[in-house]
PDB file of C-alpha atoms and ligand atoms in Angstrom:
ATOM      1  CA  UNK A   1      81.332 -28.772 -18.715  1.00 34.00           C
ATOM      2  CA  UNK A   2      81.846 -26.180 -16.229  1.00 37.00           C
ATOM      3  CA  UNK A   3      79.396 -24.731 -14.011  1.00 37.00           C
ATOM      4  CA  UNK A   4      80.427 -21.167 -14.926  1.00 39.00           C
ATOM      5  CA  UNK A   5      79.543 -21.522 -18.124  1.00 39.00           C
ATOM      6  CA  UNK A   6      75.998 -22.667 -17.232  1.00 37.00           C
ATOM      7  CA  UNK A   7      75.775 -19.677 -14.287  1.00 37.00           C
ATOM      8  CA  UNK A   8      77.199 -17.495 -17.481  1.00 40.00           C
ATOM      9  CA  UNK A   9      74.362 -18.731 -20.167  1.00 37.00           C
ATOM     10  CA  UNK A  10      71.667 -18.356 -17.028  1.00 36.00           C
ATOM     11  CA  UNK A  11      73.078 -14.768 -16.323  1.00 33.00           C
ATOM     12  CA  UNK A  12      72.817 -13.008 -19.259  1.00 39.00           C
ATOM     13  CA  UNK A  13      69.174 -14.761 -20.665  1.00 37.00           C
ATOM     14  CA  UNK A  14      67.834 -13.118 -17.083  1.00 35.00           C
ATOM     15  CA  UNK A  15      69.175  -9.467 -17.394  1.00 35.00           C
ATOM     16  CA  UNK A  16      68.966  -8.116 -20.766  1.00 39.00           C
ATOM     17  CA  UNK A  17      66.961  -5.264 -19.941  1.00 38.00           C
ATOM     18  CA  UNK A  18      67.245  -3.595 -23.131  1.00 40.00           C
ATOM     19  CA  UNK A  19      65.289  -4.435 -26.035  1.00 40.00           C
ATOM     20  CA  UNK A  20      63.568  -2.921 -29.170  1.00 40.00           C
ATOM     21  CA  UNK A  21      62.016  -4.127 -32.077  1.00 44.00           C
ATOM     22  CA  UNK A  22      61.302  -1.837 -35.162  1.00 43.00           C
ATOM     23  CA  UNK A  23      58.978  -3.238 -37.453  1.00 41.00           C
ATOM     24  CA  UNK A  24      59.434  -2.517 -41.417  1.00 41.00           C
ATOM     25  CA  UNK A  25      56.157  -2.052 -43.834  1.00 37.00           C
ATOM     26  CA  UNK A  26      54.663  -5.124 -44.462  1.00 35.00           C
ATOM     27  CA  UNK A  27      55.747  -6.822 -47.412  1.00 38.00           C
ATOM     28  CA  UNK A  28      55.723 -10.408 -47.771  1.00 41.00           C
ATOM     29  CA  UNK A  29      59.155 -11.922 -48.262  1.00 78.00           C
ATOM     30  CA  UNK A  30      61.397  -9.550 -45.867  1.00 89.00           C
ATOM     31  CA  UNK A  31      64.488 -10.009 -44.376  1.00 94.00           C
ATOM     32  CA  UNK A  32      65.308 -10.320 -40.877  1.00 96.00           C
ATOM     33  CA  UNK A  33      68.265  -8.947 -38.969  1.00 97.00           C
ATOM     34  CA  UNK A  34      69.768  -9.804 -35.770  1.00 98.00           C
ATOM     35  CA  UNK A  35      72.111  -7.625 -33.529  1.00 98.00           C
ATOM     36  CA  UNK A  36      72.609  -8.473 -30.103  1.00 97.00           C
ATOM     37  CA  UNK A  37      74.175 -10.385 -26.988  1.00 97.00           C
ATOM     38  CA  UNK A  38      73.882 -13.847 -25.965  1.00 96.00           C
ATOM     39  CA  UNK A  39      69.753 -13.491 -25.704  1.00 97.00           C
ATOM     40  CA  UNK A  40      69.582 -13.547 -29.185  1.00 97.00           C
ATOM     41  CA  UNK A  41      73.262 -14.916 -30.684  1.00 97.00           C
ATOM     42  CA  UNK A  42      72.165 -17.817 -32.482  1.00 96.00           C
ATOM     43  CA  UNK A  43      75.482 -19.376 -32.859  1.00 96.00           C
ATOM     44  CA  UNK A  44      78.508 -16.545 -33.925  1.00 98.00           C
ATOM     45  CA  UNK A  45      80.514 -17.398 -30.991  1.00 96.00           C
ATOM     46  CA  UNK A  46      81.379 -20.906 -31.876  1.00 95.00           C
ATOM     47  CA  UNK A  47      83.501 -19.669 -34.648  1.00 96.00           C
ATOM     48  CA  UNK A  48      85.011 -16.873 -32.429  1.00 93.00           C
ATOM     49  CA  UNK A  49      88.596 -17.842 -30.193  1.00 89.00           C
ATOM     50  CA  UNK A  50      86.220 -16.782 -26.865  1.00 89.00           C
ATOM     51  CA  UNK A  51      84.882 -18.458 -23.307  1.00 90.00           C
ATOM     52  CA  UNK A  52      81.625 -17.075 -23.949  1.00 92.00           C
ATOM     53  CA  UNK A  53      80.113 -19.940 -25.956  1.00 93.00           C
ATOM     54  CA  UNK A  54      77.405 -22.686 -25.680  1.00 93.00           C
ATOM     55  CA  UNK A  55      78.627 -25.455 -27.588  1.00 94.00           C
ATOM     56  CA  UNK A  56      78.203 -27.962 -24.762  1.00 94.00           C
ATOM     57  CA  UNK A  57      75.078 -29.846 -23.352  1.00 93.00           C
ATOM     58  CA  UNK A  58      72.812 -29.208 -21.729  1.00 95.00           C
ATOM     59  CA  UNK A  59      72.298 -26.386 -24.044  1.00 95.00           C
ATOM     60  CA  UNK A  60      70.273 -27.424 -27.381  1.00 94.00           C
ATOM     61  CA  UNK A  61      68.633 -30.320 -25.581  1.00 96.00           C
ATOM     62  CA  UNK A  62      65.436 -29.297 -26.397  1.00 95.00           C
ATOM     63  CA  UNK A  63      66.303 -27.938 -29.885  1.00 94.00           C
ATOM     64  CA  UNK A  64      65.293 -30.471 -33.043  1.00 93.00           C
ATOM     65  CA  UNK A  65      68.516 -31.998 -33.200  1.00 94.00           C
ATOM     66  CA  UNK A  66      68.941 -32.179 -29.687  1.00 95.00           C
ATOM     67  CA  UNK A  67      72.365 -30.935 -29.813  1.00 95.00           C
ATOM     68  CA  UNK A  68      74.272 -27.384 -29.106  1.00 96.00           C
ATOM     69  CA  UNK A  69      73.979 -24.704 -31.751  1.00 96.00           C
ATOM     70  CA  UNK A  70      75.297 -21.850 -30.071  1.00 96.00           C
ATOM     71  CA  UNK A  71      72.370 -20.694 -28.875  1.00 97.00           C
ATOM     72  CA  UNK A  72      72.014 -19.858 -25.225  1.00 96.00           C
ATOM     73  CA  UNK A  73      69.039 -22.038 -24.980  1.00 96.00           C
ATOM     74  CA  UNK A  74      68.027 -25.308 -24.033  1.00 96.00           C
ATOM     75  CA  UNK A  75      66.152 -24.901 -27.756  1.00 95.00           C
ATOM     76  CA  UNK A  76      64.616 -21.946 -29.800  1.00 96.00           C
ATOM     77  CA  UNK A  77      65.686 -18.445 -28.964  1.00 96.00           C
ATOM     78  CA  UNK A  78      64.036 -15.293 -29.532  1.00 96.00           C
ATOM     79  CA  UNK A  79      65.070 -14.910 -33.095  1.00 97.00           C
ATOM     80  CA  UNK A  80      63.546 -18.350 -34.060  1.00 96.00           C
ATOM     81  CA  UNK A  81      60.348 -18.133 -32.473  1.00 96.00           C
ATOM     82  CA  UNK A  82      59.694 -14.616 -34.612  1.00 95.00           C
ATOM     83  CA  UNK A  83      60.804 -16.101 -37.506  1.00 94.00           C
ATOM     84  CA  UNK A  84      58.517 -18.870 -36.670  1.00 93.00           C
ATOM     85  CA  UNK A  85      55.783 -16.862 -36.345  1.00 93.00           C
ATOM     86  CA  UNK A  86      56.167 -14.560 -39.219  1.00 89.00           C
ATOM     87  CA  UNK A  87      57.026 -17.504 -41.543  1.00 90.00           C
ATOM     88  CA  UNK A  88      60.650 -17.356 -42.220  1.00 90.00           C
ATOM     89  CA  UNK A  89      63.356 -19.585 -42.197  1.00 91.00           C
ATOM     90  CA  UNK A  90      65.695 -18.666 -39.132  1.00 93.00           C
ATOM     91  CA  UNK A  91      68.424 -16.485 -39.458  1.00 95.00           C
ATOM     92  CA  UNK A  92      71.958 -17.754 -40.140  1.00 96.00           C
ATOM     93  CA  UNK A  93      74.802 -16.914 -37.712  1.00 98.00           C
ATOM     94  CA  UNK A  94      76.567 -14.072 -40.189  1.00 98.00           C
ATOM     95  CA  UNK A  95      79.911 -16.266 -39.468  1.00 97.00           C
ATOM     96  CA  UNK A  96      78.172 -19.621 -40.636  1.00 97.00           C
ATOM     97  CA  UNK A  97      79.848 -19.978 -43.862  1.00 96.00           C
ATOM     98  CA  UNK A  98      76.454 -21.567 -44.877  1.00 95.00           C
ATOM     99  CA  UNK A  99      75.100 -17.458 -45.132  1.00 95.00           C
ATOM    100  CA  UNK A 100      75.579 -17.304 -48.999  1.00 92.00           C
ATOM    101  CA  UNK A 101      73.416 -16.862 -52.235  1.00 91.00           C
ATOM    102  CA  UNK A 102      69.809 -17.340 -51.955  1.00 89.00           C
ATOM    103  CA  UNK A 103      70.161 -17.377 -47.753  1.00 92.00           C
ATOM    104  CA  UNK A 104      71.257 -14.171 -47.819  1.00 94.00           C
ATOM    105  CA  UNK A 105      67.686 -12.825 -48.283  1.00 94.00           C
ATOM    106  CA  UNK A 106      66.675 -14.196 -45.478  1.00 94.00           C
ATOM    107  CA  UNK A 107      68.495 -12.208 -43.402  1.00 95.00           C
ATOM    108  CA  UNK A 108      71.483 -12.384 -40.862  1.00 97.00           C
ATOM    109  CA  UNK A 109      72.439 -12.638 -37.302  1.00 98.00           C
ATOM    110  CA  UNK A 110      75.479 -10.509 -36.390  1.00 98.00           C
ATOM    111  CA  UNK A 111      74.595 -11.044 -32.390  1.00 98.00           C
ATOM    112  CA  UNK A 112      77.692 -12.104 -30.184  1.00 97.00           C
ATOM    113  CA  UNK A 113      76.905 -13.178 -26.179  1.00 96.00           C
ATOM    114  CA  UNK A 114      78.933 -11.368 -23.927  1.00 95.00           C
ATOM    115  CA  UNK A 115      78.492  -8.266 -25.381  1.00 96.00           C
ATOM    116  CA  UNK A 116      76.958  -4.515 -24.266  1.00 96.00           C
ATOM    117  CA  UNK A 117      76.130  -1.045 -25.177  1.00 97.00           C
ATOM    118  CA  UNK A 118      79.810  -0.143 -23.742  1.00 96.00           C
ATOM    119  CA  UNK A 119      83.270  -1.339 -25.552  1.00 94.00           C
ATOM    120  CA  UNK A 120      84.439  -2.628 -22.650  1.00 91.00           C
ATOM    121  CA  UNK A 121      81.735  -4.689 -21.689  1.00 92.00           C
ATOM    122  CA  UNK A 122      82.869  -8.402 -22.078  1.00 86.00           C
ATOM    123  CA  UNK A 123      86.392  -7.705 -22.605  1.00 83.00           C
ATOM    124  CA  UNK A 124      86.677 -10.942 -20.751  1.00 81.00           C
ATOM    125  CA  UNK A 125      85.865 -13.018 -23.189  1.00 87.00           C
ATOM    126  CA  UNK A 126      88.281 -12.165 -25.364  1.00 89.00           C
ATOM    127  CA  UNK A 127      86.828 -11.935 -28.925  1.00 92.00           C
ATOM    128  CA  UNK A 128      83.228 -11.156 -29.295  1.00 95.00           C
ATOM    129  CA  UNK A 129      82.289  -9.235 -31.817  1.00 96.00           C
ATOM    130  CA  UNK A 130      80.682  -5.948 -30.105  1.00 97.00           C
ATOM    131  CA  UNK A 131      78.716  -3.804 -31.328  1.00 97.00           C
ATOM    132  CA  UNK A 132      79.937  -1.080 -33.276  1.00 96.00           C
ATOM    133  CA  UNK A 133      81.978  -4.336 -35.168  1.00 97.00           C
ATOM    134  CA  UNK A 134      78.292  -5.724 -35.765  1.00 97.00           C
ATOM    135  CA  UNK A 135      76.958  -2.903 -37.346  1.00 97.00           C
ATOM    136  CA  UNK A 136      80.244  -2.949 -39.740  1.00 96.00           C
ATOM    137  CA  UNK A 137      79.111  -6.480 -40.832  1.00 97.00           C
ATOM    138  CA  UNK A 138      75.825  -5.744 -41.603  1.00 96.00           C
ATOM    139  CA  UNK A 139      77.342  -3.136 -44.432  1.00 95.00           C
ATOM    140  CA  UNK A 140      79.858  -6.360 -45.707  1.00 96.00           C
ATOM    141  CA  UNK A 141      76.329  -7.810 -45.626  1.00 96.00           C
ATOM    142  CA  UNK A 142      74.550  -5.694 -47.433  1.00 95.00           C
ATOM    143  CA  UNK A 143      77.653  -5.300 -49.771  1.00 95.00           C
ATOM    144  CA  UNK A 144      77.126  -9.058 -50.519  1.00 95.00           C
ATOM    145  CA  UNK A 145      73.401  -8.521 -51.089  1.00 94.00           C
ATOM    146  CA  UNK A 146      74.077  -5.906 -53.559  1.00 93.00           C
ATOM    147  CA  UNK A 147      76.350  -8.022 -55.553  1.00 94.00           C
ATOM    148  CA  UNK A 148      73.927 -10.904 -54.855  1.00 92.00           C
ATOM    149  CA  UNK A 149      70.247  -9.149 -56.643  1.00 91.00           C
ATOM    150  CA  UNK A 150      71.512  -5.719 -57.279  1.00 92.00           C
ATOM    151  CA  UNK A 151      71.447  -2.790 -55.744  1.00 93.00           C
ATOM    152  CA  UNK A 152      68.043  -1.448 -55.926  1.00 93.00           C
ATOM    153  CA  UNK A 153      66.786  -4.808 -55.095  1.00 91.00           C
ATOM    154  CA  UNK A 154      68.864  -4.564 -51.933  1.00 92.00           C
ATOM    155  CA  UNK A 155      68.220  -1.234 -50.993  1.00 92.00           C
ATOM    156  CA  UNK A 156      64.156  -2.168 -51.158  1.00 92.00           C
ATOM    157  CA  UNK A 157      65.161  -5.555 -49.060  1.00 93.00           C
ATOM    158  CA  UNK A 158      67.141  -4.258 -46.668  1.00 93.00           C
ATOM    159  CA  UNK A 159      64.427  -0.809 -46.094  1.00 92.00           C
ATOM    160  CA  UNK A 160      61.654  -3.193 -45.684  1.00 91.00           C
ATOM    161  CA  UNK A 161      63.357  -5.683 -43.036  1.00 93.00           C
ATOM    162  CA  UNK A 162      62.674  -6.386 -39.587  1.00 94.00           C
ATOM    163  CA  UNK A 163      65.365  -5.808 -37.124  1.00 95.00           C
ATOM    164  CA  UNK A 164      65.985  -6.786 -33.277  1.00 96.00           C
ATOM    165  CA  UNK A 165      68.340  -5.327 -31.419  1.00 96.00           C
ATOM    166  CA  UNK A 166      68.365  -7.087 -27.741  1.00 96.00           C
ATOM    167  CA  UNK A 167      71.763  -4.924 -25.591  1.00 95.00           C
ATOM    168  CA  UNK A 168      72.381  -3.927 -22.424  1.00 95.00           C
ATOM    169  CA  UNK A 169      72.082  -6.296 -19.848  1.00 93.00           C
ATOM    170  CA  UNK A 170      75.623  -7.323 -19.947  1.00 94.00           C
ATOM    171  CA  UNK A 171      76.665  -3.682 -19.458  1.00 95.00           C
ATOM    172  CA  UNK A 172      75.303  -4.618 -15.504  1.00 92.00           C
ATOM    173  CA  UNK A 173      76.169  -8.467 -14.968  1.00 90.00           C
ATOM    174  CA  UNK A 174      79.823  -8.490 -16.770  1.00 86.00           C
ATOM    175  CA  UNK A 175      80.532  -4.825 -16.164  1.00 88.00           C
ATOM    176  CA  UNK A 176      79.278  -3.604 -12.876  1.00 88.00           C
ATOM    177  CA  UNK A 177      77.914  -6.175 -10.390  1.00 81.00           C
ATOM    178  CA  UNK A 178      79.540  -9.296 -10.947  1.00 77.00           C
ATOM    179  CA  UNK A 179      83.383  -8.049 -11.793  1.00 75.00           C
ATOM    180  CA  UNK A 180      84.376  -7.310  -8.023  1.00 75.00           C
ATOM    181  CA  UNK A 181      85.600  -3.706  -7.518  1.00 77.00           C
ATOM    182  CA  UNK A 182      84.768  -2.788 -11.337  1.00 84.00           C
ATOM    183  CA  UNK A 183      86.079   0.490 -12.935  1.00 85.00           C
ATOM    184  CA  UNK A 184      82.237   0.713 -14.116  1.00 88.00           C
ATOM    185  CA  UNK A 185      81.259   0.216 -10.232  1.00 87.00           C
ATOM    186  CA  UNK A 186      83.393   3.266  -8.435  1.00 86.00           C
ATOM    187  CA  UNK A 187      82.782   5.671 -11.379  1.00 91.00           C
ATOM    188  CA  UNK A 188      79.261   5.626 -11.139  1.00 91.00           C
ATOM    189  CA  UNK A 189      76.365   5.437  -9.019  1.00 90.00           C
ATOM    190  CA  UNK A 190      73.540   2.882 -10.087  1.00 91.00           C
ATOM    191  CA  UNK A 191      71.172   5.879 -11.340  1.00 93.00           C
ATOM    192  CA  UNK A 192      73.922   7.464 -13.182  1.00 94.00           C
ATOM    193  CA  UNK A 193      75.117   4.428 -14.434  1.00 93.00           C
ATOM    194  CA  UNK A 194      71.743   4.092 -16.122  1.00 95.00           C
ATOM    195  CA  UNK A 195      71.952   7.583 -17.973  1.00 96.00           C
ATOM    196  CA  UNK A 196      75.599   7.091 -18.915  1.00 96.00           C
ATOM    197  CA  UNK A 197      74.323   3.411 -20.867  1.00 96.00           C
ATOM    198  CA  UNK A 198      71.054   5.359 -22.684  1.00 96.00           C
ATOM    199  CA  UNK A 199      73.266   7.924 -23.634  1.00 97.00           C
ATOM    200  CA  UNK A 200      76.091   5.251 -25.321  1.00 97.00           C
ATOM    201  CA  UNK A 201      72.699   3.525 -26.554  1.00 97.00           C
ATOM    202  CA  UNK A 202      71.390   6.459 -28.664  1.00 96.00           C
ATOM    203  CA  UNK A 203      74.563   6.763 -30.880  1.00 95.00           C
ATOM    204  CA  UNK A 204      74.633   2.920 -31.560  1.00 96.00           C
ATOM    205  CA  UNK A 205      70.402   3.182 -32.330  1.00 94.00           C
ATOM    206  CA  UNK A 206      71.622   5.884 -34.617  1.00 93.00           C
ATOM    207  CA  UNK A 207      74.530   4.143 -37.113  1.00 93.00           C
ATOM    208  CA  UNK A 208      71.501   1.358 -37.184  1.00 90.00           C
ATOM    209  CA  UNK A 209      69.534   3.640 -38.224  1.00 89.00           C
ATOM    210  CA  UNK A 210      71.601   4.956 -41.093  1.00 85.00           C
ATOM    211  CA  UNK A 211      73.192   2.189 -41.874  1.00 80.00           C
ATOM    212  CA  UNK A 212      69.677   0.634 -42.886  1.00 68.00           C
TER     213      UNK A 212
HETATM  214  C1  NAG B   1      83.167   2.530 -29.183  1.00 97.07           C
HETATM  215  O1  NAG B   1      83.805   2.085 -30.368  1.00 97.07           O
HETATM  216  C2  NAG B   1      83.345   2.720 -31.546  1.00 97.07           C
HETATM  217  C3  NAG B   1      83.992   2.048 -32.735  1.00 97.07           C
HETATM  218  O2  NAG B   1      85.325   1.799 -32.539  1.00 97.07           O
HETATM  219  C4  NAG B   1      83.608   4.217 -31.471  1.00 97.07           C
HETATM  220  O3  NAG B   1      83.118   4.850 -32.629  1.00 97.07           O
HETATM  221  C5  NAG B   1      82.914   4.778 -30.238  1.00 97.07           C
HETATM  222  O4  NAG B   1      83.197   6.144 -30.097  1.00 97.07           O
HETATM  223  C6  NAG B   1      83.366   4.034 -29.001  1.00 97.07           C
HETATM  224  N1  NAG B   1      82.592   4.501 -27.848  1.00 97.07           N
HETATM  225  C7  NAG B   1      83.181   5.020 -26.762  1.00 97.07           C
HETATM  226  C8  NAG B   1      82.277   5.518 -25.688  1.00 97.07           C
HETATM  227  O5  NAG B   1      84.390   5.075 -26.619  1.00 97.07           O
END
């Protein structure tokens, strides 16, 4: 395994800096949605073609099986351990081809590591799924749900979830400071950086929003 990979994984779980959960009304059985970078991509990238992976040891050495999951973790991430605490099964990868029928209530986890509030952020790695392309799965997802308990049935599922959204640090480790001489790096300043990334955040907050 190569030590990039490791310095990659190590990266990205220190610098998200943007996160925001938005709690649903409290209803018992509720689904759980995922959208994010490698912080909270609980295994998508393994069945993407992309370097930005964790399929190797040392990662999931710590999880149950004591094996990689795609999880940039030495066990549990983030998702799990709120799923854990608010009784839930944890959410399936949305490319796990295990996501189907009765799973599909419990949610899905459209996250991809590499990823940021920009498009160009983790063009690197080739194919990640970023996300505006996330956002488009969760309506094939909620296209599945419909056909899966109806419509109304969905609608109510879907309004009463819980969503995460964890974005943004990669927009600074894989797109300003660590890409020598980045386009990113002589366009802006640090400050205005900042304001140009809340201001590419709000639309993206926005189709979530909607889209819910
Ligand atoms: C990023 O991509 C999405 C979807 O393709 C597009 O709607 C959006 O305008 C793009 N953002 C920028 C800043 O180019």
């Amino acid at each position: 395994m190569g030590t990039s990979s490791l310095v990659f994984g190590y990266c990205i779980i220190i610098t998200s800096l943007f996160m925001a959960v938005v709690f649903g009304s409290n209803i018992p059985t509720r689904a759980f949605f995922v959208f994010g970078d490698s912080l909270v991509d609980s295994g998508n990238n393994d069945f993407l073609a992309t370097s930005a992976r964790a399929d190797t040891p040392p990662y999931g050495i710590d999880f149950p099986t004591h094996r990689p999951t795609g999880r940039f973790s030495n066990g549990l991430n983030i998702p799990d351990l709120i799923s854990q605490q608010l009784g839930l099964e944890p959410t399936l990868p949305y490319l796990s081809p295990l996501l189907q029928g009765e799973k599909l209530l419990v949610g899905a986890n459209f996250a991809s590591a590499g990823i940021g509030i920009l498009n160009d952020t983790g063009f690197q790695f080739l194919h990640i799924i970023h996300i505006y392309k996330q956002l488009k799965l969760f309506q094939h997802y909620q296209l599945r749900l419909c056909a899966h308990i109806g419509k109304e049935a969905a609608k109510k599922h879907i309004n009463n979830a819980l969503v995460l959204i964890t974005l943004g640090g990669n927009d600074f480790v894989n797109n300003y400071y660590l890409v020598p001489y980045s386009a990113r790096s002589r366009q802006f300043s640090l400050p205005d950086y900042v304001h140009y990334l809340i201001s590419e955040y709000r639309p993206i907050l926005k189709v979530l929003i909607i889209s819910q």
